[in-house]
Tab-separated table of C-alpha atoms and ligand atoms in Angstrom:
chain	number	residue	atom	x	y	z
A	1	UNK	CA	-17.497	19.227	35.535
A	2	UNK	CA	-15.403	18.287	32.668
A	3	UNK	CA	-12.495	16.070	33.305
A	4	UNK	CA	-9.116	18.015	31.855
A	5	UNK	CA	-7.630	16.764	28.884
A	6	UNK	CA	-4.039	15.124	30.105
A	7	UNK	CA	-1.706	17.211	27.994
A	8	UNK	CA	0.393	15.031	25.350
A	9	UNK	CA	4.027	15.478	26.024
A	10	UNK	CA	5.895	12.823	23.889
A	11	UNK	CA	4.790	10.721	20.912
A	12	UNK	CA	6.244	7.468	18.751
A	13	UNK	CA	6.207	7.152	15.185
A	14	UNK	CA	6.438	3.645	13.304
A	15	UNK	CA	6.361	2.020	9.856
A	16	UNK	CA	5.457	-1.449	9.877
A	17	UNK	CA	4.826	-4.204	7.387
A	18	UNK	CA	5.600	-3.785	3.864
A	19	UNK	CA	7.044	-0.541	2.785
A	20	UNK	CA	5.033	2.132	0.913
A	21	UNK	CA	6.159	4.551	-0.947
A	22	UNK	CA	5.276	8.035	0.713
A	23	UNK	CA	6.120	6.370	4.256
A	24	UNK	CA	8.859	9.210	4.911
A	25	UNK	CA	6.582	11.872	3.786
A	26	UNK	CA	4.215	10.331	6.850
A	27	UNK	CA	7.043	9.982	9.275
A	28	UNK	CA	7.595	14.003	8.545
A	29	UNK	CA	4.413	14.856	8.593
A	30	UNK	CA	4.080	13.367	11.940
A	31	UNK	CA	7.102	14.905	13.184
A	32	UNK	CA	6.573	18.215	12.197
A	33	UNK	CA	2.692	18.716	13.463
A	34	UNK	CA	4.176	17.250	16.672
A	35	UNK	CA	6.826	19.882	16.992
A	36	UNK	CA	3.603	22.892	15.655
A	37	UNK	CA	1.958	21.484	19.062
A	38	UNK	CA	4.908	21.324	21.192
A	39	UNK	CA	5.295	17.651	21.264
A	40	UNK	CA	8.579	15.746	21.196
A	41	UNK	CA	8.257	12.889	18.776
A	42	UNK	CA	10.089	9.924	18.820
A	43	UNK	CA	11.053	7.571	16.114
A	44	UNK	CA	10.902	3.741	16.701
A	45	UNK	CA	12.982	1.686	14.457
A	46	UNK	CA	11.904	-1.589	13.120
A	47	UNK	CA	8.514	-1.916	13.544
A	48	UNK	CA	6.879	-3.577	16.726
A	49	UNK	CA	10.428	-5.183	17.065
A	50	UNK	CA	11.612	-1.421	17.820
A	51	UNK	CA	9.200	-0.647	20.721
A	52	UNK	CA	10.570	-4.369	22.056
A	53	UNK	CA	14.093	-3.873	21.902
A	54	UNK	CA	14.001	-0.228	22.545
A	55	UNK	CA	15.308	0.951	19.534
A	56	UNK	CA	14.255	4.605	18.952
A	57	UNK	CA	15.489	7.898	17.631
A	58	UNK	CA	13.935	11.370	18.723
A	59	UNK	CA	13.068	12.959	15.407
A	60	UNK	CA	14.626	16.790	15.442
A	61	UNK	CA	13.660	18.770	12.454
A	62	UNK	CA	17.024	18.380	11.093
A	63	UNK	CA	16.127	14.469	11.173
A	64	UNK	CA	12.912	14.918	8.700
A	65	UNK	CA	14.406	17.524	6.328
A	66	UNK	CA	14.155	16.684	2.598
A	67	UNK	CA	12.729	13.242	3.346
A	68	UNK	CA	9.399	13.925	1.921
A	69	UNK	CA	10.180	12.887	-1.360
A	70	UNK	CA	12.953	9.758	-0.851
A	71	UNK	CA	11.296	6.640	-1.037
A	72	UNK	CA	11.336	3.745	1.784
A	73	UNK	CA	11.440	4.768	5.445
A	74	UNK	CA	14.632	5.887	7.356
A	75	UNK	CA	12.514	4.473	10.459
A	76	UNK	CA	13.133	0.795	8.600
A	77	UNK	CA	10.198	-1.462	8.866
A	78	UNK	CA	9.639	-5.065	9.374
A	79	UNK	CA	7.661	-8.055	10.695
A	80	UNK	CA	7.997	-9.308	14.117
A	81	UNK	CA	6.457	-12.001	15.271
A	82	UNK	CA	7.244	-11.391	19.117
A	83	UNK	CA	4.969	-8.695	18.998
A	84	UNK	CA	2.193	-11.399	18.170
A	85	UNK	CA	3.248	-13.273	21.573
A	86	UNK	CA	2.104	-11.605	25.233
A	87	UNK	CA	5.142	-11.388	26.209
A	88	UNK	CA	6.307	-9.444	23.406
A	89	UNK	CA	3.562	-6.529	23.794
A	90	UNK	CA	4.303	-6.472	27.291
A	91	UNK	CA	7.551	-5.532	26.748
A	92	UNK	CA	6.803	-3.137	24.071
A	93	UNK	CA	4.188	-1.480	26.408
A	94	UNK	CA	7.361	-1.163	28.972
A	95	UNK	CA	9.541	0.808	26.332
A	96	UNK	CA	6.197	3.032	25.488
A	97	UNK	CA	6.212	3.563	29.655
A	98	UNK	CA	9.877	4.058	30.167
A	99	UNK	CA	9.969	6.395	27.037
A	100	UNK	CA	7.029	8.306	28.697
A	101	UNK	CA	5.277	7.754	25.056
A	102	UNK	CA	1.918	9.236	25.632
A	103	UNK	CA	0.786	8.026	22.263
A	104	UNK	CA	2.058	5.894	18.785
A	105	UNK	CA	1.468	6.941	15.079
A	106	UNK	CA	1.604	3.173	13.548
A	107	UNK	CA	2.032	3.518	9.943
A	108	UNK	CA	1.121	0.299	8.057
A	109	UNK	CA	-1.217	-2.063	7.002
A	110	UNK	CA	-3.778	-4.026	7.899
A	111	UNK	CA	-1.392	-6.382	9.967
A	112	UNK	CA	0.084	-3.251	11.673
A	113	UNK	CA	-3.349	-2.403	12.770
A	114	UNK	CA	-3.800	-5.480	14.518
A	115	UNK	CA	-1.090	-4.691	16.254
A	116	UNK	CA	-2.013	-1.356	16.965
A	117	UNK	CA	-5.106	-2.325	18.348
A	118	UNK	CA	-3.586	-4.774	20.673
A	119	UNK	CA	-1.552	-2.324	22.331
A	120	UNK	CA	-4.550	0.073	22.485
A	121	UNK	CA	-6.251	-2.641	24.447
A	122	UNK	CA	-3.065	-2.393	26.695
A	123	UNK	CA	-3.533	1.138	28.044
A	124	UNK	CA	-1.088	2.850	24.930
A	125	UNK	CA	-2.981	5.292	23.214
A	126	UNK	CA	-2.793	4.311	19.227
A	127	UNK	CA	-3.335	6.061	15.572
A	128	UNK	CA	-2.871	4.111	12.511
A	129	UNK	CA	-2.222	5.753	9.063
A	130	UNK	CA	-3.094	3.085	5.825
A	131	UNK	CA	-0.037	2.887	3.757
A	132	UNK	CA	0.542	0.069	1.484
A	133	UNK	CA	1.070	-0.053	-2.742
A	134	UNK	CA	-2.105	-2.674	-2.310
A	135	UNK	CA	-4.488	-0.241	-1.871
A	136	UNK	CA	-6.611	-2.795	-0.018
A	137	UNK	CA	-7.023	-1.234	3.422
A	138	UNK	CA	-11.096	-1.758	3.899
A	139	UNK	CA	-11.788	1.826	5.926
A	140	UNK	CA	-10.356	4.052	3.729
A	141	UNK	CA	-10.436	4.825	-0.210
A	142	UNK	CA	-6.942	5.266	-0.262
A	143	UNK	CA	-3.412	4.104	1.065
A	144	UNK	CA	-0.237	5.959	0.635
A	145	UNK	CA	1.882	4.511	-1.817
A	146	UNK	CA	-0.605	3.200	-4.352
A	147	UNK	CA	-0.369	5.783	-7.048
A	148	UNK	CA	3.556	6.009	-6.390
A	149	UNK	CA	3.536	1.797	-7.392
A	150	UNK	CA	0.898	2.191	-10.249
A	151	UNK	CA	3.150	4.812	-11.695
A	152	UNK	CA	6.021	2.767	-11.829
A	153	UNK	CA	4.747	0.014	-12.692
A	154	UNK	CA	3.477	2.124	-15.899
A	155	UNK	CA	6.514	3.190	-16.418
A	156	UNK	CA	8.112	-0.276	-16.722
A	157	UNK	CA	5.376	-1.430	-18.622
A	158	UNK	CA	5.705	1.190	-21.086
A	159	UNK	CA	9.256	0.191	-22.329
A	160	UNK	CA	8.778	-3.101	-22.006
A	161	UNK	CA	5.893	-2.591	-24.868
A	162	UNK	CA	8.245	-1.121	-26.775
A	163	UNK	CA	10.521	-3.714	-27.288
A	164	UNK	CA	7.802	-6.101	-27.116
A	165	UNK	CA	6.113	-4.139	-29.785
A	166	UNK	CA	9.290	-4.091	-32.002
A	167	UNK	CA	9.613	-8.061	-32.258
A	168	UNK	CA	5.946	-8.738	-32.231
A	169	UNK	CA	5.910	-10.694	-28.735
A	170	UNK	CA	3.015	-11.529	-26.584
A	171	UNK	CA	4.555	-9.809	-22.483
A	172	UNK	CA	3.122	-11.461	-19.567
A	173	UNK	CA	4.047	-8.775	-16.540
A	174	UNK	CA	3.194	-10.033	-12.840
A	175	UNK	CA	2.581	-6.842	-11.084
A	176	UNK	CA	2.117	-7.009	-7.105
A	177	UNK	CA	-1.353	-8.093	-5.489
A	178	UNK	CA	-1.732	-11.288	-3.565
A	179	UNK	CA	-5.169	-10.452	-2.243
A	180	UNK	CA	-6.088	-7.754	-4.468
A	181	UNK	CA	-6.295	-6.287	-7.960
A	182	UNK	CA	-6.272	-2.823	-7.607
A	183	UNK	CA	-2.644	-2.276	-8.436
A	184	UNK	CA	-3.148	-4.688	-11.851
A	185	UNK	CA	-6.442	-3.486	-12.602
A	186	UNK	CA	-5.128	0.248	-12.673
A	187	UNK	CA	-2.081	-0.599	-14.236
A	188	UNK	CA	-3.726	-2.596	-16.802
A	189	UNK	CA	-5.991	0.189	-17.989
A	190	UNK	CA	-3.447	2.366	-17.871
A	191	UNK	CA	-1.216	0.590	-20.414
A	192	UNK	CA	-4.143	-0.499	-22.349
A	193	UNK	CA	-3.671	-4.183	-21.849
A	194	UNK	CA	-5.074	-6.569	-23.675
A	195	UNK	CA	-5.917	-8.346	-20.531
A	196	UNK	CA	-5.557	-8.027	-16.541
A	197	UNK	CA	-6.021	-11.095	-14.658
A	198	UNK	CA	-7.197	-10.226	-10.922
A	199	UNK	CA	-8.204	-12.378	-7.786
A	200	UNK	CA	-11.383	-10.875	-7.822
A	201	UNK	CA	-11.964	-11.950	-10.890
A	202	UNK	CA	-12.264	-16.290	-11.256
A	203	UNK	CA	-10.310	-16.753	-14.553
A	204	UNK	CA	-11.118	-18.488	-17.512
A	205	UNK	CA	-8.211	-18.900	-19.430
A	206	UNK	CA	-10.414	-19.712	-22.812
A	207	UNK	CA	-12.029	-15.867	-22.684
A	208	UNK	CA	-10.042	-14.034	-20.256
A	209	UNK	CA	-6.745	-14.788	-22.002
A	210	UNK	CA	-6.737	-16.869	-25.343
A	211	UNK	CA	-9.721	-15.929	-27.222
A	212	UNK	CA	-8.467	-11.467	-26.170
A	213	UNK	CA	-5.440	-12.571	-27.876
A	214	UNK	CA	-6.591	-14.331	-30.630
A	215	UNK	CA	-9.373	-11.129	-31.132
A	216	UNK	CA	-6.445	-8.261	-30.681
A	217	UNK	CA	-4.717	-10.772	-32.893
A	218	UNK	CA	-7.379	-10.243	-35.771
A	219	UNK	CA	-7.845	-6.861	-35.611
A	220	UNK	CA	-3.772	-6.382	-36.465
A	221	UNK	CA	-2.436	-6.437	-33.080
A	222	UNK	CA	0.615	-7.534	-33.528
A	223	UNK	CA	2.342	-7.631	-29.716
A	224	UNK	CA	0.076	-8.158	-26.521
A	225	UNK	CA	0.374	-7.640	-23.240
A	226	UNK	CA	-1.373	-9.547	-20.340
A	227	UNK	CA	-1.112	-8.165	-16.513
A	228	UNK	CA	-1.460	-10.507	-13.842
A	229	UNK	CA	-1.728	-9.228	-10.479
A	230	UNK	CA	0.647	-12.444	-8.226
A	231	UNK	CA	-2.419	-13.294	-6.479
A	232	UNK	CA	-4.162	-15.029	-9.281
A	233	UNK	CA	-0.911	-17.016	-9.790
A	234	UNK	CA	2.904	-17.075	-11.512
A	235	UNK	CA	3.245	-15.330	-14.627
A	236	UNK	CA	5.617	-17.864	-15.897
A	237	UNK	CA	2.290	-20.901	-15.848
A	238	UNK	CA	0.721	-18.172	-17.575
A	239	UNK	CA	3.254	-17.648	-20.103
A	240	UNK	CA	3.250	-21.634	-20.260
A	241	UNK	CA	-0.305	-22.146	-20.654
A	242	UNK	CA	-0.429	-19.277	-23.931
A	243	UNK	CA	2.514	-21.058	-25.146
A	244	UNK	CA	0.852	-24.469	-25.019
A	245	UNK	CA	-2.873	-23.553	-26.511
A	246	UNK	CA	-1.953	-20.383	-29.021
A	247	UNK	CA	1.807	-21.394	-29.660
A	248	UNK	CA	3.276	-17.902	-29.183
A	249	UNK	CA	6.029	-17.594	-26.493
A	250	UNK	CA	5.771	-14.766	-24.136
A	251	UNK	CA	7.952	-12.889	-22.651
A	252	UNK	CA	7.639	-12.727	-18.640
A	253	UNK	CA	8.518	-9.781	-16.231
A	254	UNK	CA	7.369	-9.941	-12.824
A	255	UNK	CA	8.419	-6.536	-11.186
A	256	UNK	CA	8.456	-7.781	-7.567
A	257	UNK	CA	10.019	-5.200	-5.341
A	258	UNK	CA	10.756	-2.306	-7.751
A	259	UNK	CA	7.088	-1.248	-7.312
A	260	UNK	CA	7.968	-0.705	-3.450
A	261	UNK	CA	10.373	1.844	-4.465
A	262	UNK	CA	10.897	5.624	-5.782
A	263	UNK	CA	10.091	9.107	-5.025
A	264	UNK	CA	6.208	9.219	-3.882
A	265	UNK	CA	4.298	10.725	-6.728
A	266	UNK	CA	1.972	14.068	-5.608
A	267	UNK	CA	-0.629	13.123	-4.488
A	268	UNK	CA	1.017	9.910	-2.348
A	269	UNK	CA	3.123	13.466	-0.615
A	270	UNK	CA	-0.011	15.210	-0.495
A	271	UNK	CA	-1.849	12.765	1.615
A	272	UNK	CA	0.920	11.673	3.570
A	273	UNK	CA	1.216	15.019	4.671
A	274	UNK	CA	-2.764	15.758	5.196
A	275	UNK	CA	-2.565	11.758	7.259
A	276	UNK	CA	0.610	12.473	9.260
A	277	UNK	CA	-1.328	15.993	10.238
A	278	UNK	CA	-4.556	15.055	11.465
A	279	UNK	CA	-2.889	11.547	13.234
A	280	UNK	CA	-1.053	13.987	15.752
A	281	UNK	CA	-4.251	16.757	15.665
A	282	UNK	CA	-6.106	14.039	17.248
A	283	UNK	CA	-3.801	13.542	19.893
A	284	UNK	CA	-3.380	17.001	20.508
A	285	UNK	CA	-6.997	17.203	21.287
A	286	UNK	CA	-7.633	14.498	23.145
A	287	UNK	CA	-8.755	11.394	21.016
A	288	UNK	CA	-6.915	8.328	20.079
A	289	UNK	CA	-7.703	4.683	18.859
A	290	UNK	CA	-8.464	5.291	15.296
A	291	UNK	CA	-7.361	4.962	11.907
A	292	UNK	CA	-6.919	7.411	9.944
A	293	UNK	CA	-8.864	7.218	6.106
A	294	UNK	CA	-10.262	9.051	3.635
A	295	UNK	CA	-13.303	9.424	2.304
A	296	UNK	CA	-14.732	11.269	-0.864
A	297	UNK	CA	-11.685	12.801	-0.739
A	298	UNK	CA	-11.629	14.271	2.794
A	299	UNK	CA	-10.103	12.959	6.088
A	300	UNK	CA	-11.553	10.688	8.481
A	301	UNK	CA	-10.851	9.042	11.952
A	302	UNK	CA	-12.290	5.451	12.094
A	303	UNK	CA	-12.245	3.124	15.270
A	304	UNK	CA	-9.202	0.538	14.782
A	305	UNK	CA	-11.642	-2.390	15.530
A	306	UNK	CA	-14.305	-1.103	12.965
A	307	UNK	CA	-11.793	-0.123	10.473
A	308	UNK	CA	-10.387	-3.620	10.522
A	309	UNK	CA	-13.813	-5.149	9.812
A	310	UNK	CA	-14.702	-2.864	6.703
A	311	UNK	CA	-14.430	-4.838	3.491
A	312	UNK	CA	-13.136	-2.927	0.311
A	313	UNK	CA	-14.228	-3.854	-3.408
A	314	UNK	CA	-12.846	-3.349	-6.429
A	315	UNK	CA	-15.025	-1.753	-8.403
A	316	UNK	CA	-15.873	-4.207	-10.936
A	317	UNK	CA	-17.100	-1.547	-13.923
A	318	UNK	CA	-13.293	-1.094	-14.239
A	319	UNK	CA	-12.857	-4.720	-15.190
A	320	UNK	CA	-16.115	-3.963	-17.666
A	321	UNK	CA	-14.110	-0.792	-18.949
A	322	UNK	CA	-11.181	-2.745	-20.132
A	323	UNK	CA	-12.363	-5.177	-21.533
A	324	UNK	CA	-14.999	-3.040	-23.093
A	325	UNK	CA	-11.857	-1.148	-24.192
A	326	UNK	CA	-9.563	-3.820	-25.516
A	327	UNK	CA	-12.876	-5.770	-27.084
A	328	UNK	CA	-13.320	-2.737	-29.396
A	329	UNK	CA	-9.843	-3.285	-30.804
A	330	UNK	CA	-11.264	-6.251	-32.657
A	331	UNK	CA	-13.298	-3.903	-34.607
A	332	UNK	CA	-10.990	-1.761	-36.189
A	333	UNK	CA	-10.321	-3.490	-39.821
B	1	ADP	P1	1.018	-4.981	7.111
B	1	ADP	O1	0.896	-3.974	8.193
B	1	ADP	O2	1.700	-4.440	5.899
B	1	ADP	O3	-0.316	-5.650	6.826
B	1	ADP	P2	1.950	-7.439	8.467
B	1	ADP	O4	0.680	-8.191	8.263
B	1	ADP	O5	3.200	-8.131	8.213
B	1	ADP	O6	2.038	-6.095	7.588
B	1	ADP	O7	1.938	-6.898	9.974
B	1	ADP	C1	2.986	-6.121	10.475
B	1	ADP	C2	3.263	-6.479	11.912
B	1	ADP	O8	2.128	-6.149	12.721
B	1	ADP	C3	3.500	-7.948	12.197
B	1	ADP	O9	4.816	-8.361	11.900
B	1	ADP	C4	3.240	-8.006	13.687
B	1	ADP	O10	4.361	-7.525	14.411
B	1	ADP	C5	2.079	-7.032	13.846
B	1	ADP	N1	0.794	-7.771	13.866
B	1	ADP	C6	0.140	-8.295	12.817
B	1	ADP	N2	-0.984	-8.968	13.225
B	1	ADP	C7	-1.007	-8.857	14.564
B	1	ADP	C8	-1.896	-9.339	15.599
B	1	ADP	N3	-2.979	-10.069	15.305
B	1	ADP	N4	-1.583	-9.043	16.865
B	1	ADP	C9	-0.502	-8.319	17.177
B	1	ADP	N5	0.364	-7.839	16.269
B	1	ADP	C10	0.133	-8.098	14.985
């Protein structure tokens, strides 16, 4: 005989990690599918450190109105390392008990998974949704927030070449990426640079930096701009090392924390939405313990421990296109 589903009652909803852009248009999404099935949803504040300290919010509808296009999270988010001790998830599992959670939405990254698998291993039934501007989440093709940061980072790029481009300067921009070079390598095609500089990518400084300059240089480029995602290292030794071997002085930008912010462009709203959805349509119908991904642009649910194992590259023919791209300049006279 089949066993009866237990019927889901009450749910939690966190953000955890570093903020996305597109994280309130989860947090929504959540809240309102909950409500469709006739579950109470509960926002925890903080993070892990939220289920510890008990620090929660029940989401009414009034509560998720017109957040779906505000940047950041009204949840909050943030690291906490007493969720990494025993102790810690023992007391968090006691708030998910006395709250009568019968499930948590963790919104996050990688790090957030961990943690989500953890207290999956402790009896709390878990979904994870990928949402970081890194877009380096192994299971799934896409995280929420990535398009939002490329776009803004575009944007700043694009008036920085203008004034770069009206006193002839070499820009050196740092964009965000300390294990990966999606953001940079996007970006960088994007603003037609003359070179992106990515951890995947071992640089030499002779041909992946001086000799692009010195070729845009001779084909009548007369202002250049080099990406570097943080990873491969600070923009200002960079701007340093080009001032040392070509003797032109860049100008540096590193736009840290601005690419965390914003309104979430479409499609980071559109998938939000479509994540936050299917999250709580799992619950509803019985399944829990996976991440939520996509794939060839439809929805998946992936096993937390297998989804934290999957390895994501950057596709390297994008490195190929631009500098296929920015090679060609040196043709043009
Ligand atoms: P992200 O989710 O953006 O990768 P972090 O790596 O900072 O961010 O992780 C967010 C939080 O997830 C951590 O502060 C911690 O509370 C929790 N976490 C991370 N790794 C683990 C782990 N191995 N076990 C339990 N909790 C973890």
């Amino acid at each position: 005989m089949e066993q009866e589903q237990k019927k889901i009652r009450r749910i939690g909803v966190l953000t955890s990690g570093g903020d996305s852009p597109g994280m309130n248009a989860v947090v929504r999404a959540v809240a309102r599918t909950a409500m469709y099935y006739g579950i109470e949803c509960v926002g925890i504040r903080r993070g892990y450190q939220g289920l510890i300290n008990s620090d929660f919010v029940m989401l009414t509808a009034d509560m998720v109105r017109h957040i779906l296009g505000r940047g950041g999270t009204i949840l909050y988010t943030a690291r906490c390392d007493e969720f990494l001790t025993e102790k810690g998830r023992e007391k968090a599992v006691g708030t998910c008990r006395m709250l009568g959670l019968d499930g948590i939405v963790a919104i996050g990254g990688d790090g957030t998974f961990r943690g989500a698998l953890e207290l999956s291993r402790l009896g709390v039934p878990v979904m994870g949704i990928p949402a970081t501007i890194d877009n380096d989440i192994g299971c799934s093709n896409y995280t929420i927030g990535f398009d939002s940061a490329c776009n803004t980072a575009i944007e700043c790029i694009d008036k920085l070449r203008d004034t770069m481009q009206s006193h002839e300067r070499c820009s050196v921009v740092e964009v965000m990426g300390r294990h990966a070079g999606f953001l940079a390598l996007y970006v960088g095609i994007a603003v037609g640079a003359t070179s992106v500089l990515i951890p995947e990518h071992e640089l030499n400084f002779e041909h992946d930096v001086v000799e692009r300059i010195q070729n845009a240089r001779l084909a009548g480029a007369t202002h250049f701009m080099i990406v570097v995602a943080e990873g491969v290292g600070s923009a200002f030794e960079i701007a340093t090392k080009i001032k040392e071997t070509i003797g032109i002085d860049p100008r540096v930008t590193v736009l840290g924390h601005i690419q965390r912010g914003g309104a979430p462009t479409g499609r980071d709203r559109e998938t939000a939405t479509r994540m936050g959805y299917y999250a709580v349509r799992a619950f509803a119908e019985g399944r829990a313990g996976s991440v939520i991904a996509t794939k060839e642009g439809g929805i998946v649910e992936i096993p937390i421990e297998e989804a934290l194992a999957m390895k994501k590259h950057l596709q390297m023919d994008r490195y190929e296109i631009l500098e296929a791209i920015a090679a060609s300049g040196t043709l043009r006279k």
